[in-house]
Coordinates of C-alpha atoms and ligand atoms in Angstrom, one line a residue:
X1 CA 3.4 28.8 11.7
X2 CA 2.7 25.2 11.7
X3 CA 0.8 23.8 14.4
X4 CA 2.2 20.4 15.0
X5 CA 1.0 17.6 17.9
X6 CA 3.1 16.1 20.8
X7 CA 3.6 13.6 22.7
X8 CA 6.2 13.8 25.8
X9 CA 5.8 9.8 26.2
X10 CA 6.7 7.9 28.5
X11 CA 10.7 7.3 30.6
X12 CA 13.0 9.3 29.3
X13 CA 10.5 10.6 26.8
X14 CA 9.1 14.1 29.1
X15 CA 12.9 14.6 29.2
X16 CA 14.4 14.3 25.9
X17 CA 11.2 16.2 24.5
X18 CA 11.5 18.9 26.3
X19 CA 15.6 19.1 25.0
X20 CA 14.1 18.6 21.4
X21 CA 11.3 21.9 21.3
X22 CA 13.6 23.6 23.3
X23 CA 16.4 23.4 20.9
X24 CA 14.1 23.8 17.6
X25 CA 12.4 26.9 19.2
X26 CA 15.9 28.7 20.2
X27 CA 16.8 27.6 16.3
X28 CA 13.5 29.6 14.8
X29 CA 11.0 26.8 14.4
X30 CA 7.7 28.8 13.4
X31 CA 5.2 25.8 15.5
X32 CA 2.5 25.7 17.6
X33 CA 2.4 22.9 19.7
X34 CA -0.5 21.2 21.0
X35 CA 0.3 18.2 23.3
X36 CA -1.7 15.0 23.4
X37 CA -1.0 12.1 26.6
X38 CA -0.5 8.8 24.5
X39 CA 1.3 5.8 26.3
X40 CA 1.6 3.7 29.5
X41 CA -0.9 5.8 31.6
X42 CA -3.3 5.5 29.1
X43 CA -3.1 1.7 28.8
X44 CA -3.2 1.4 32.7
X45 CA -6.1 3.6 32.5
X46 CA -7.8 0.0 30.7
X47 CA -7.6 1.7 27.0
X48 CA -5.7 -1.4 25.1
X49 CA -4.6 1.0 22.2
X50 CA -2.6 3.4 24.1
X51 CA -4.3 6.7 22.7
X52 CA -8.1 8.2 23.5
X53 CA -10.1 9.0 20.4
X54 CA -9.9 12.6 21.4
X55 CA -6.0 11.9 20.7
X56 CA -6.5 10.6 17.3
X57 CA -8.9 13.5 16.6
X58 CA -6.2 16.2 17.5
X59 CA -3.3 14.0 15.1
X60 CA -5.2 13.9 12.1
X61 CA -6.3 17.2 12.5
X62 CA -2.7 18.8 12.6
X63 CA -1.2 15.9 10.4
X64 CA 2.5 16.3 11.8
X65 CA 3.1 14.4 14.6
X66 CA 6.3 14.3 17.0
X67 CA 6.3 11.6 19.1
X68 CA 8.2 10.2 22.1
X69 CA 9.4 6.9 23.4
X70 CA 6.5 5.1 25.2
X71 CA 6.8 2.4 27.6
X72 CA 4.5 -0.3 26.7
X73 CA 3.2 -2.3 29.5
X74 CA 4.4 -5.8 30.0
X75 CA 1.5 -8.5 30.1
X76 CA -0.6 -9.2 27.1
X77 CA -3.6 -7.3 25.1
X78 CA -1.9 -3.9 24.6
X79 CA -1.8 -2.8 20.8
X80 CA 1.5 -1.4 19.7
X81 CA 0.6 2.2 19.5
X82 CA 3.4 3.0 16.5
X83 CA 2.3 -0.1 14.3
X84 CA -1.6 1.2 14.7
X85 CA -0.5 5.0 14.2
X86 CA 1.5 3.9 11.6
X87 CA -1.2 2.0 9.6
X88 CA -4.7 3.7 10.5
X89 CA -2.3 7.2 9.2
X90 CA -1.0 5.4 6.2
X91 CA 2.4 6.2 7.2
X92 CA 3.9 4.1 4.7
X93 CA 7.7 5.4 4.8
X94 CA 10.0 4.9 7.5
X95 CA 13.3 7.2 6.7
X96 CA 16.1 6.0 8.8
X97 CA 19.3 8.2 7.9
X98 CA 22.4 6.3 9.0
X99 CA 25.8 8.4 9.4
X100 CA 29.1 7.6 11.0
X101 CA 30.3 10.7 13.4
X102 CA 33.7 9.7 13.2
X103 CA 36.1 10.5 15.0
X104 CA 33.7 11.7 17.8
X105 CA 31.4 8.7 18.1
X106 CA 33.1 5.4 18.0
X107 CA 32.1 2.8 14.8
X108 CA 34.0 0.2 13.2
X109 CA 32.4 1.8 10.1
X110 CA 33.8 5.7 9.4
X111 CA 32.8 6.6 6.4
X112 CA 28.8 5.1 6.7
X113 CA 26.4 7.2 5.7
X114 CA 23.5 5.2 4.4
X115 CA 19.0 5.6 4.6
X116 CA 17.3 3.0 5.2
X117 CA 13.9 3.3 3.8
X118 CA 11.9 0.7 5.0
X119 CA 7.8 -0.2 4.1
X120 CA 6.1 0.4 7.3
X121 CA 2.2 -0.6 6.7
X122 CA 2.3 -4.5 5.1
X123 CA 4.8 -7.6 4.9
X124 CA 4.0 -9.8 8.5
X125 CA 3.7 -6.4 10.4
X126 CA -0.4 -6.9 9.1
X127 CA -0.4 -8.3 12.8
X128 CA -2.9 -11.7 10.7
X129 CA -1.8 -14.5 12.8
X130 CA -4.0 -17.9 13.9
X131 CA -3.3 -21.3 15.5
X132 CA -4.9 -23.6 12.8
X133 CA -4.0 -26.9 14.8
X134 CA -2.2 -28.4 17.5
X135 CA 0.9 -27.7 16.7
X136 CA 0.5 -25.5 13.7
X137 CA 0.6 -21.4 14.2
X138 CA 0.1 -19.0 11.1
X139 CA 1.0 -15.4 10.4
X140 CA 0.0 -14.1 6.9
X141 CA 2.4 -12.0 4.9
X142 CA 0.8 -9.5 3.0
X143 CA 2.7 -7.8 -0.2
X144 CA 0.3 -5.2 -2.5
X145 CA 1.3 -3.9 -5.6
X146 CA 0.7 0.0 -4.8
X147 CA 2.6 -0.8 -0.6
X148 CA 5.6 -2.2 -3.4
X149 CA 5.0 1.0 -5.6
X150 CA 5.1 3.5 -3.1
X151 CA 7.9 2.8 -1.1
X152 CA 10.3 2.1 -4.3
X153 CA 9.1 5.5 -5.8
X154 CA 9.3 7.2 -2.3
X155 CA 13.3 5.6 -2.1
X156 CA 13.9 6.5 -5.9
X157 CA 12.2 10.2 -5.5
X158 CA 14.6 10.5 -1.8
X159 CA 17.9 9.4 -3.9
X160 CA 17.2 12.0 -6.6
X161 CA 15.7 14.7 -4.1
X162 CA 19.4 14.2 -2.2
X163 CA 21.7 13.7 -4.5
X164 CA 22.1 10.4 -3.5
X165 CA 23.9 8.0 -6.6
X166 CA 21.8 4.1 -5.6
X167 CA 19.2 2.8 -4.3
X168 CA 19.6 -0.4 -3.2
X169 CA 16.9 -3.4 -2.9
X170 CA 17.1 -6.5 -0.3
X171 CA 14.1 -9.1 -0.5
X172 CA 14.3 -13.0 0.2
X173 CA 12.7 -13.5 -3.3
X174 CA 14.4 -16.7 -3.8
X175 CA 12.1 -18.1 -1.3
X176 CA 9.5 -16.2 -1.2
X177 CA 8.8 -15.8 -5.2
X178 CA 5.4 -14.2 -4.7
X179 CA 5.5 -11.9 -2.2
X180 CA 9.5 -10.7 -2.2
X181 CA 8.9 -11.5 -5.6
X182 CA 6.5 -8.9 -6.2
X183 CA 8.6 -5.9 -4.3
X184 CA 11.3 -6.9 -6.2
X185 CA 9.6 -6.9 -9.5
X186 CA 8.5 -3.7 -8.8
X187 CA 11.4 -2.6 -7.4
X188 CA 12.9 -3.4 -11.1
X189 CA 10.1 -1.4 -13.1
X190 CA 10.5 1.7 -11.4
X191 CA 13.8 1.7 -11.3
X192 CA 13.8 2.0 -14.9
X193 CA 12.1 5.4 -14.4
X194 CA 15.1 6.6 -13.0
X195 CA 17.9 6.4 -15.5
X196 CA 20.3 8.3 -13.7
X197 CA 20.2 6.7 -10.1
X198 CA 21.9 3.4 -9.8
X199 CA 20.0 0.4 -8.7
X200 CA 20.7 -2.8 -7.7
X201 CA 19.1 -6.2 -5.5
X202 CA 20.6 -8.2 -3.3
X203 CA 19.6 -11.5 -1.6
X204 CA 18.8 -10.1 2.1
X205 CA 20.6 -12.6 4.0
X206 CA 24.3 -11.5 2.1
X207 CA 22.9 -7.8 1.6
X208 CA 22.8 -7.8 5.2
X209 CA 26.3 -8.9 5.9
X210 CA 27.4 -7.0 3.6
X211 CA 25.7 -4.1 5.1
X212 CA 27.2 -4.4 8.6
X213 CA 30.4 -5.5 7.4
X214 CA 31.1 -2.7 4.7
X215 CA 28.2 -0.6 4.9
X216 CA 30.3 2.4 2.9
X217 CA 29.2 0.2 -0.1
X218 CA 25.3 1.0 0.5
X219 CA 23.2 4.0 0.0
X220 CA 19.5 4.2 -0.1
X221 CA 18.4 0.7 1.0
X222 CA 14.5 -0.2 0.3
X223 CA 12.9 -3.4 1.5
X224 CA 9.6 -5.1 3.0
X225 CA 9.1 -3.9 6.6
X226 CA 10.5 -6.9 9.2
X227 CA 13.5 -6.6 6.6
X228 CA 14.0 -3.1 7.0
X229 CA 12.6 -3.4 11.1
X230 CA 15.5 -5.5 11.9
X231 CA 18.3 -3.9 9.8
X232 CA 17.7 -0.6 10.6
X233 CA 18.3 -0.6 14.3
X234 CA 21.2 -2.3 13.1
X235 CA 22.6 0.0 10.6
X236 CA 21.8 2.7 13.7
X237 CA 24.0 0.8 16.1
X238 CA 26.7 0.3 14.0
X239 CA 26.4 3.5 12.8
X240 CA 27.5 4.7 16.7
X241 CA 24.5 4.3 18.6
X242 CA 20.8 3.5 18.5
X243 CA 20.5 6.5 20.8
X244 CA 21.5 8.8 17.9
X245 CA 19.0 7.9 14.7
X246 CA 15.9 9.3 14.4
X247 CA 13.0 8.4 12.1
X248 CA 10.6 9.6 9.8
X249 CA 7.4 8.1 8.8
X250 CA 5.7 9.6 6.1
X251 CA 2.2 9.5 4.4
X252 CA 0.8 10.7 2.1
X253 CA -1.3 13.1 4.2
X254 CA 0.2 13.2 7.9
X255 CA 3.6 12.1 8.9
X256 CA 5.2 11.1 12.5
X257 CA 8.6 11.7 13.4
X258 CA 10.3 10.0 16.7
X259 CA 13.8 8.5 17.7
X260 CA 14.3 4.9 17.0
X261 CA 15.1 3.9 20.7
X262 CA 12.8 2.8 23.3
X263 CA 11.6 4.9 26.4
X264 CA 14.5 3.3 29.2
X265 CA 13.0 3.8 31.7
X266 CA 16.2 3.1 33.8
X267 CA 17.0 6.1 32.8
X268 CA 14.0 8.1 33.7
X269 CA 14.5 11.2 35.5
X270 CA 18.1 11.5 36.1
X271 CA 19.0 14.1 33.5
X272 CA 21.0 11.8 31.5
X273 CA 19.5 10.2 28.5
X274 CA 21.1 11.7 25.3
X275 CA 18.1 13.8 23.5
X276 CA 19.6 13.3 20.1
X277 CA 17.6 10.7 19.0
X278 CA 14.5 12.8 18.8
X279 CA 15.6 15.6 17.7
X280 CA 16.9 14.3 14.7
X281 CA 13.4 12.9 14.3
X282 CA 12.7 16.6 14.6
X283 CA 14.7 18.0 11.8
X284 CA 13.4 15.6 9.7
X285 CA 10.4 17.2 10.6
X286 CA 11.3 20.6 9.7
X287 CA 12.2 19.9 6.4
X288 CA 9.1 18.0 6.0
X289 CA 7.0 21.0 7.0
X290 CA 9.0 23.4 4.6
X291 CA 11.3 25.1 7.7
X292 CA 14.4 23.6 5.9
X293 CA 16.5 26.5 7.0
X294 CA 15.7 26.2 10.6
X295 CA 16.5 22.4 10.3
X296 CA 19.7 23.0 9.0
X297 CA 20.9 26.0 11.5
X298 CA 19.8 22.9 14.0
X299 CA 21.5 19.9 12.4
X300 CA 25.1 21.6 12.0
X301 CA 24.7 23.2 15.6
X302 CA 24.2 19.6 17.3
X303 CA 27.4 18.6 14.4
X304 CA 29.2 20.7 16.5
X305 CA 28.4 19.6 19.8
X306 CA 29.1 16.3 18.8
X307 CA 32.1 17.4 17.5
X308 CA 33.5 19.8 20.4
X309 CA 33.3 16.6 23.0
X310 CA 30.1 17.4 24.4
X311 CA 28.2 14.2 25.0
X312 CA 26.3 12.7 27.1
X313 CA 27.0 8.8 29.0
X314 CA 26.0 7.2 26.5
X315 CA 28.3 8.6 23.7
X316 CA 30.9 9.5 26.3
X317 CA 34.8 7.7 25.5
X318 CA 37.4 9.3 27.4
X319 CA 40.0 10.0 24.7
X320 CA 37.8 11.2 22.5
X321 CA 35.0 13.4 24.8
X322 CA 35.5 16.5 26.3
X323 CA 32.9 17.3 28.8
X324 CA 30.3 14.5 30.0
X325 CA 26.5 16.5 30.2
X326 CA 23.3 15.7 31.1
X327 CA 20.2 16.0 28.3
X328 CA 19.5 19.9 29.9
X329 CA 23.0 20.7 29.3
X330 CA 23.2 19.2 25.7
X331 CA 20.5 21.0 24.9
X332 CA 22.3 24.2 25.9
X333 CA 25.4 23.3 24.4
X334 CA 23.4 22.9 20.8
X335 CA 21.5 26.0 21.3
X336 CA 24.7 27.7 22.2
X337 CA 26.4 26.8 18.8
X338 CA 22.7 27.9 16.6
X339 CA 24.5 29.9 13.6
X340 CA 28.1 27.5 13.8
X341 CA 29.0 25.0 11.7
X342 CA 31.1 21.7 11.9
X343 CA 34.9 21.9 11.7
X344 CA 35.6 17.7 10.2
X345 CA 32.2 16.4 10.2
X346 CA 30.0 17.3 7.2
X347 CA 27.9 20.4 7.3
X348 CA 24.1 19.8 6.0
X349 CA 22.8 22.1 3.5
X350 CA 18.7 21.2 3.5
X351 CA 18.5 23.7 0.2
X352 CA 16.0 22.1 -1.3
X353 CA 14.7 19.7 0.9
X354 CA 10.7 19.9 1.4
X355 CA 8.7 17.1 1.7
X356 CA 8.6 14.8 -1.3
X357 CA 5.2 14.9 -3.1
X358 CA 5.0 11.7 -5.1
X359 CA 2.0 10.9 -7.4
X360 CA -0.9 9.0 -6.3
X361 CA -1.1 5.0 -6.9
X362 CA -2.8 4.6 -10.1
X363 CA -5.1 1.2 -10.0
X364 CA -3.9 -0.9 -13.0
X365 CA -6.0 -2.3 -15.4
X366 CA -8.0 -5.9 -14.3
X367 CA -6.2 -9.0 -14.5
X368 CA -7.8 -12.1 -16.6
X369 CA -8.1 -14.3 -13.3
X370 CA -9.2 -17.5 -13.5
X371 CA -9.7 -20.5 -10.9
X372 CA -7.5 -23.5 -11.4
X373 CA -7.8 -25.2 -8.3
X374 CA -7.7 -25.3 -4.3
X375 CA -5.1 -26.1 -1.4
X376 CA -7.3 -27.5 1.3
X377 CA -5.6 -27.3 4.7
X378 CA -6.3 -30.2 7.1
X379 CA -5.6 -30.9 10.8
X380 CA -4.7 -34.8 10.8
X381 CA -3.0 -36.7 13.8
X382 CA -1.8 -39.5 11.5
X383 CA 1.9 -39.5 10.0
X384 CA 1.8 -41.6 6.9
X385 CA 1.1 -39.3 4.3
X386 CA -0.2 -42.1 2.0
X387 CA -2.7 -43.0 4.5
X388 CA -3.9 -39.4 4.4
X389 CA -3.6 -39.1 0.5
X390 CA -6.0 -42.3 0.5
X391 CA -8.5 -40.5 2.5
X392 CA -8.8 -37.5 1.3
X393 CA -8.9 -38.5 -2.7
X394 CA -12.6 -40.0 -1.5
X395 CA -13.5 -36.6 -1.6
X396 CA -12.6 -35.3 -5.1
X397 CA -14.9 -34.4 -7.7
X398 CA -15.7 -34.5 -11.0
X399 CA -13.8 -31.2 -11.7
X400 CA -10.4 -31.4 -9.6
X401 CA -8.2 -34.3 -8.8
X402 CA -5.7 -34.8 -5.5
X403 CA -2.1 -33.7 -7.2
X404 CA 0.1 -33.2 -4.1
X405 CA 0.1 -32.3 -0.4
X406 CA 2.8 -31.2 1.8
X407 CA 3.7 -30.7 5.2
X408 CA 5.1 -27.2 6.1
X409 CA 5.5 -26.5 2.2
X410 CA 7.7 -29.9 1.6
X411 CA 5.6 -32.1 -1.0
X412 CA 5.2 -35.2 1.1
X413 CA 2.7 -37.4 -1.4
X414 CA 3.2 -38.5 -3.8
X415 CA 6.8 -40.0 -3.6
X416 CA 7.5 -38.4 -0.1
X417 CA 10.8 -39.0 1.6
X418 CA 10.2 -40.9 4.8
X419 CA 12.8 -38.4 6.9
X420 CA 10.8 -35.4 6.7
X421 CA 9.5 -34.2 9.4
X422 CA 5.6 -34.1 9.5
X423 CA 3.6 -31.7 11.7
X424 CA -0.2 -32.3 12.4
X425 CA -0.8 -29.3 9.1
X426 CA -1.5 -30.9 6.3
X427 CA -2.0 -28.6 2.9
X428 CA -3.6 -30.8 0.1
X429 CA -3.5 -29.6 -3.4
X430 CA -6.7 -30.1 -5.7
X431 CA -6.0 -29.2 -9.1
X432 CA -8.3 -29.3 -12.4
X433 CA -8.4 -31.9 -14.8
X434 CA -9.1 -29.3 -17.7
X435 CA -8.1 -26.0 -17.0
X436 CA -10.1 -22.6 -15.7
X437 CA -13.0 -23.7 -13.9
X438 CA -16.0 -22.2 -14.0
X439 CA -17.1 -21.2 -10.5
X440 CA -16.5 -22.2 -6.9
X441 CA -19.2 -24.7 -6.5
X442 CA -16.6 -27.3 -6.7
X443 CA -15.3 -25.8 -3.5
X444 CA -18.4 -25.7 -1.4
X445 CA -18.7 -29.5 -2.8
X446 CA -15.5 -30.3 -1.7
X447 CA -16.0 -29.0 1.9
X448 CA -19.1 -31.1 1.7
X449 CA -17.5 -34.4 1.4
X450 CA -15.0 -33.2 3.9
X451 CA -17.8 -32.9 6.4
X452 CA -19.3 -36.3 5.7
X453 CA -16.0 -38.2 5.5
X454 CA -15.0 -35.9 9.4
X455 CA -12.2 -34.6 7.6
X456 CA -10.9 -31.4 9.4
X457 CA -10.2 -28.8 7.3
X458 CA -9.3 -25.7 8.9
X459 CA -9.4 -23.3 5.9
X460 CA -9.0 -22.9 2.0
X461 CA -7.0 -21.2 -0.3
X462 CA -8.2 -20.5 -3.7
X463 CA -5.6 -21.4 -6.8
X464 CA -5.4 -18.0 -9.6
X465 CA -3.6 -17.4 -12.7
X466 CA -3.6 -14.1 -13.2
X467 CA -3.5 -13.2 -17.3
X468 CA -2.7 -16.7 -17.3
X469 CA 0.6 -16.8 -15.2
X470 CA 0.6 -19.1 -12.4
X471 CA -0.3 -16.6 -8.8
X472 CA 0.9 -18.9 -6.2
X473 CA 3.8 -21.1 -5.6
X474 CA 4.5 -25.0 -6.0
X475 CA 5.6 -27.1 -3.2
X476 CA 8.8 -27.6 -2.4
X477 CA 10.2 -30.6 -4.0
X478 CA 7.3 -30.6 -6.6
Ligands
LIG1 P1 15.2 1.3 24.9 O1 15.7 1.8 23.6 O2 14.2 2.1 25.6 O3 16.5 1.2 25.8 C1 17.6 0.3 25.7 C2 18.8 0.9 26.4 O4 19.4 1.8 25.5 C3 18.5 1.6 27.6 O5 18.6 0.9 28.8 C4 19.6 2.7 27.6 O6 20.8 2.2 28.2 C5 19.9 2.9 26.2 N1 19.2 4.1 25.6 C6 18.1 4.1 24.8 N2 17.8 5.4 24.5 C7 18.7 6.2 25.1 C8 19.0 7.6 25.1 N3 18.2 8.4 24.4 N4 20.0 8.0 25.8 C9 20.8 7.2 26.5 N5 20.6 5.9 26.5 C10 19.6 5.4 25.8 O7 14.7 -0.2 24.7 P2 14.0 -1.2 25.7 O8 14.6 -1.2 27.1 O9 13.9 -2.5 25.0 O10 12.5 -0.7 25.8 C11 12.0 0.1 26.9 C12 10.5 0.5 26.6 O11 10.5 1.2 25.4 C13 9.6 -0.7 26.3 O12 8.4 -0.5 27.0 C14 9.4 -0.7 24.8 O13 8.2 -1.3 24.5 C15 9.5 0.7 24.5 N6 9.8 1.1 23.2 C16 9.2 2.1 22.6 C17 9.5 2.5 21.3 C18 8.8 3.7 20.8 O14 7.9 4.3 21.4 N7 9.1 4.1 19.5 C19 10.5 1.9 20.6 C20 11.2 0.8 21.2 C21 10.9 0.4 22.5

C-alpha cells in the first residue's frame, strides 16, 4: 500500500479526479489517499502561493503527489503553484509521452510516438526578472551544470529503461553559447556513456519544425525548460489532443503527476470533460511507485475505449466514434474493459518499468577562476554612443581599460553603425590591461568614480575565465 496525496483542483479537476482513482482503484491500485485543498479557494482565501503549509507538510511527507488542474486567479501577485511545487520538490523531470491513437483520434501525424523530457527547475523559468531602466526589462537565464546533468542522464537512463533507440537534443546554442551551450555540452558527454542509444542535436528553431512536421523522425527529446514548455503542449496537440497527455515530474525524492491541460472551467460541472489526461498522469504514477502491473491492466483498458469509439466531446468525430460519453461514463467504459487489451493500437507491457534511480550529481573538481574584467551596466538618456564612451573612460583605472559597450548585446563603440537601434541600457565593457587581476577592489573603485562623475549604473557583472577559457560571451559585432 502506498499512501499517495491529492488534490481534486479546481474546474473540471473534482471531476476528472474522481474518473482517475475510480478507474486505478477498480484496476487494483494498492493506495491510500489523503487529500489536500490546493488552488483558487486558497488564493481567494489571501494565501498568494496557492497551498497552506499544512499542505506542503502532508506532500513531502507522502512524496507522490497526483495533482489536478487548478484555476489560477486572474489579477496579479499569485505564485504559479506547479512552478513553486516543482522547484521547492526538486522535481527536475517533466515526462511528456506523445503517441498518435490513430485511427481513433484524429492527427496529421499517425505513426508519432515521441517523450518529451523537458528540465523543469532552471533556464528563465527561475522566475529572476527586474526593470533596470526606462525602457529596459531583464529576466535572467539560469543553466547549472548538475540541472544539464540530470535531465540528460534522466532522458539517456528513460531511452534505455524503454527500449527506446535516440535521444534527441534541441538548444539555441548558436546564440546562446554559454548557457544552451553548456546543456548541449553536456548533452554530448553523457551521451558518450551510452554507446548503444543514438544521439543527436538540433538547432531548436528547425528541430521544432521538424518535430511538428514529421515528428515519426523523433524519439526521446531533451531540452532547457521554456524549450521543452512550449513544444510539449505542442507535440500533445498534434499528437490528437492536449486533453489526452499526461505528465510526470520526477525528483529525486518525491514526484507529481497531473494532465498537461488547464482546469476549463467552461467545462466545470457538466459531466463532460474527457478524464484521460490525468489518468495517464496516473499510470505514470503507478509505474513510478512499483504497481507496474496495475498500470498496465489500466493503460490497455482505456486503449480499448479509445479504440471501441467511446469518447468523450472533445475526442468525438462522427465517422470515426461510436458512442459520445460523459467523464462518469468513460470511466465505466475503461473499468469495464480492466483485463482486455487493444485490437490495432499498441498494447503496453510496463514489465520492467519502476521508477528510474539515477546516481547522485557528483560536484566536480574547482575550476582555476580568475577575474579579467567587468561589464558595467548604465542607464543613459543620450544616443551617441561616443558621447557616452567619452564619459565613462573618465572613470577607468589603473588596472582596466574601456574596450567596448553595446546596446542590447550589439557593440555600438568603438566603430558603431549609426542604424542600430539604441535603448536607454547601456553595458560597458572594462577589460584588463595585463591579464588576471588580483582582487575586486578595482570594482568598488570603479563604482566610486561612477558616483562622483553621476553616472548611473544599475548593476555589474563580473568577467571569469574558468581554467583559463573565456566564461562569458563577446558582443555581437565584436
Ligand atoms: P485549459 O487547458 O484549462 O482549457 C482550454 C480548453 O481546452 C478548454 O476550454 C476546453 O475546451 C479544452 N479542454 C482542456 N482540458 C480538457 C479536458 N480534460 N476535456 C475536455 N476538454 C478539455 O486552458 P485555459 O483555459 O488556458 O486555462 C484555464 C485555467 O487552468 C487557468 O486558470 C489556468 O491558469 C489553469 N491551468 C492550470 C494548469 C495546471 O494546473 N496544471 C495548467 C494549465 C492551465
Amino acid at each position: 500500500m502506498t499512501k499517495i496525496t491529492v488534490a481534486k483542483g479546481d474546474g473540471i479537476g473534482p471531476e476528472i479526479m474522481d474518473a482517475t482513482l475510480k478507474i486505478i482503484l477498480a484496476a487494483g491500485a494498492e493506495i491510500e489517499i489523503e487529500e489536500i485543498t490546493v488552488g483558487e479557494s486558497v488564493y481567494l482565501a489571501g494565501n498568494a502561493a496557492g497551498i497552506s503549509s499544512e499542505s506542503w507538510d502532508i506532500i513531502r511527507r507522502n512524496k507522490i503527489f497526483l495533482k489536478a488542474p487548478i484555476t489560477t486567479p486572474q489579477g496579479g501577485g499569485y505564485k504559479s503553484l506547479n512552478v513553486t511545487t516543482r522547484k521547492f520538490l526538486g522535481l527536475y523531470s517533466n515526462v511528456r509521452p506523445c503517441t498518435s491513437l490513430h485511427p481513433y483520434v484524429s492527427t496529421k501525424h499517425p505513426d508519432m510516438d515521441i517523450v518529451i523530457i523537458r528540465e523543469n527547475e532552471e533556464d528563465l523559468y527561475a522566475g529572476i526578472e527586474h526593470q533596470q531602466t526606462d525602457e529596459v526589462v531583464q529576466c535572467l537565464k539560469l543553466i547549472s551544470r548538475p540541472g544539464c546533468e540530470k535531465i540528460v542522464r534522466y532522458a539517456f537512463e528513460y531511452a534505455r529503461q524503454q527500449g527506446r533507440k535516440k535521444v534527441t537534443c534541441f538548444t539555441k546554442d548558436n546564440i546562446m553559447k554559454q548557457t544552451d551551450g553548456l546543456f548541449h555540452r553536456v548533452f554530448d558527454e553523457i551521451a558518450k556513456e551510452y554507446p548503444e542509444i543514438e544521439n543527436e542535436h538540433w538547432i531548436i528553431d528547425i528541430g521544432a519544425a521538424k518535430m511538428a512536421d514529421t515528428p515519426e523522425i523523433f524519439d526521446v527529446l531533451v531540452m532547457p525548460n521554456l524549450y521543452g514548455d512550449v513544444l510539449s503542449d505542442v507535440a500533445a496537440q498534434i499528437a490528437g489532443s492536449v486533453g489526452l497527455a499526461g505528465s510526470a515530474n520526477i525528483g529525486e525524492e518525491c514526484a507529481m503527476f497531473e494532465a498537461i491541460h488547464g482546469s476549463a472551467p467552461r467545462r466545470a460541472g457538466q459531466n463532460m470533460a474527457n478524464p484521460s489526461g490525468l489518468l495517464q498522469g496516473a499510470v505514470m504514477m503507478l509505474n513510478h511507485i512499483g504497481q507496474t502491473k496495475v498500470a498496465e491492466r489500466v493503460q490497455n483498458a482505456w486503449l480499448k475505449t479509445i479504440e471501441d469509439g467511446t469518447h468523450t466531446y472533445d475526442i468525438f468525430k462522427d465517422k470515426v466514434s461510436k458512442v459520445k460519453v460523459g467523464t462518469k461514463e468513460f470511466a465505466d467504459a475503461v473499468i469495464s474493459n480492466l483485463g482486455k487489451k487493444p485490437d490495432l493500437l499498441k498494447e503496453v507491457s510496463y514489465a520492467n518499468n519502476a521508477a528510474l534511480v539515477l546516481p547522485t550529481y557528483q560536484r566536480k573538481p574547482k575550476q582555476d577562476k580568475e577575474l579579467v574584467g567587468v561589464d558595467l551596466f548604465v542607464h543613459w538618456d543620450g544616443s551617441n554612443p561616443d558621447e557616452l564612451a567619452e564619459i565613462i573612460k573618465r572613470v577607468d583605472g589603473n588596472e582596466v581599460d574601456l574596450k567596448m559597450i553595446t546596446n542590447r548585446g550589439i557593440k555600438v563603440w568603438p566603430n558603431g553603425f549609426k542604424e542600430t537601434f539604441c535603448t536607454d541600457h547601456w553595458r560597458c565593457r572594462f577589460q584588463s590591461k595585463s591579464g588576471s587581476i588580483a582582487n575586486k577592489a578595482f570594482i568598488a573603485g570603479l563604482l566610486d568614480n561612477c558616483l562622483r562623475e553621476d553616472i548611473d549604473v544599475i548593476k555589474t557583472e563580473n568577467l571569469y575565465t574558468f581554467n583559463g577559457k573565456q566564461g562569458f560571451s563577446l558582443g555581437q559585432g565584436q
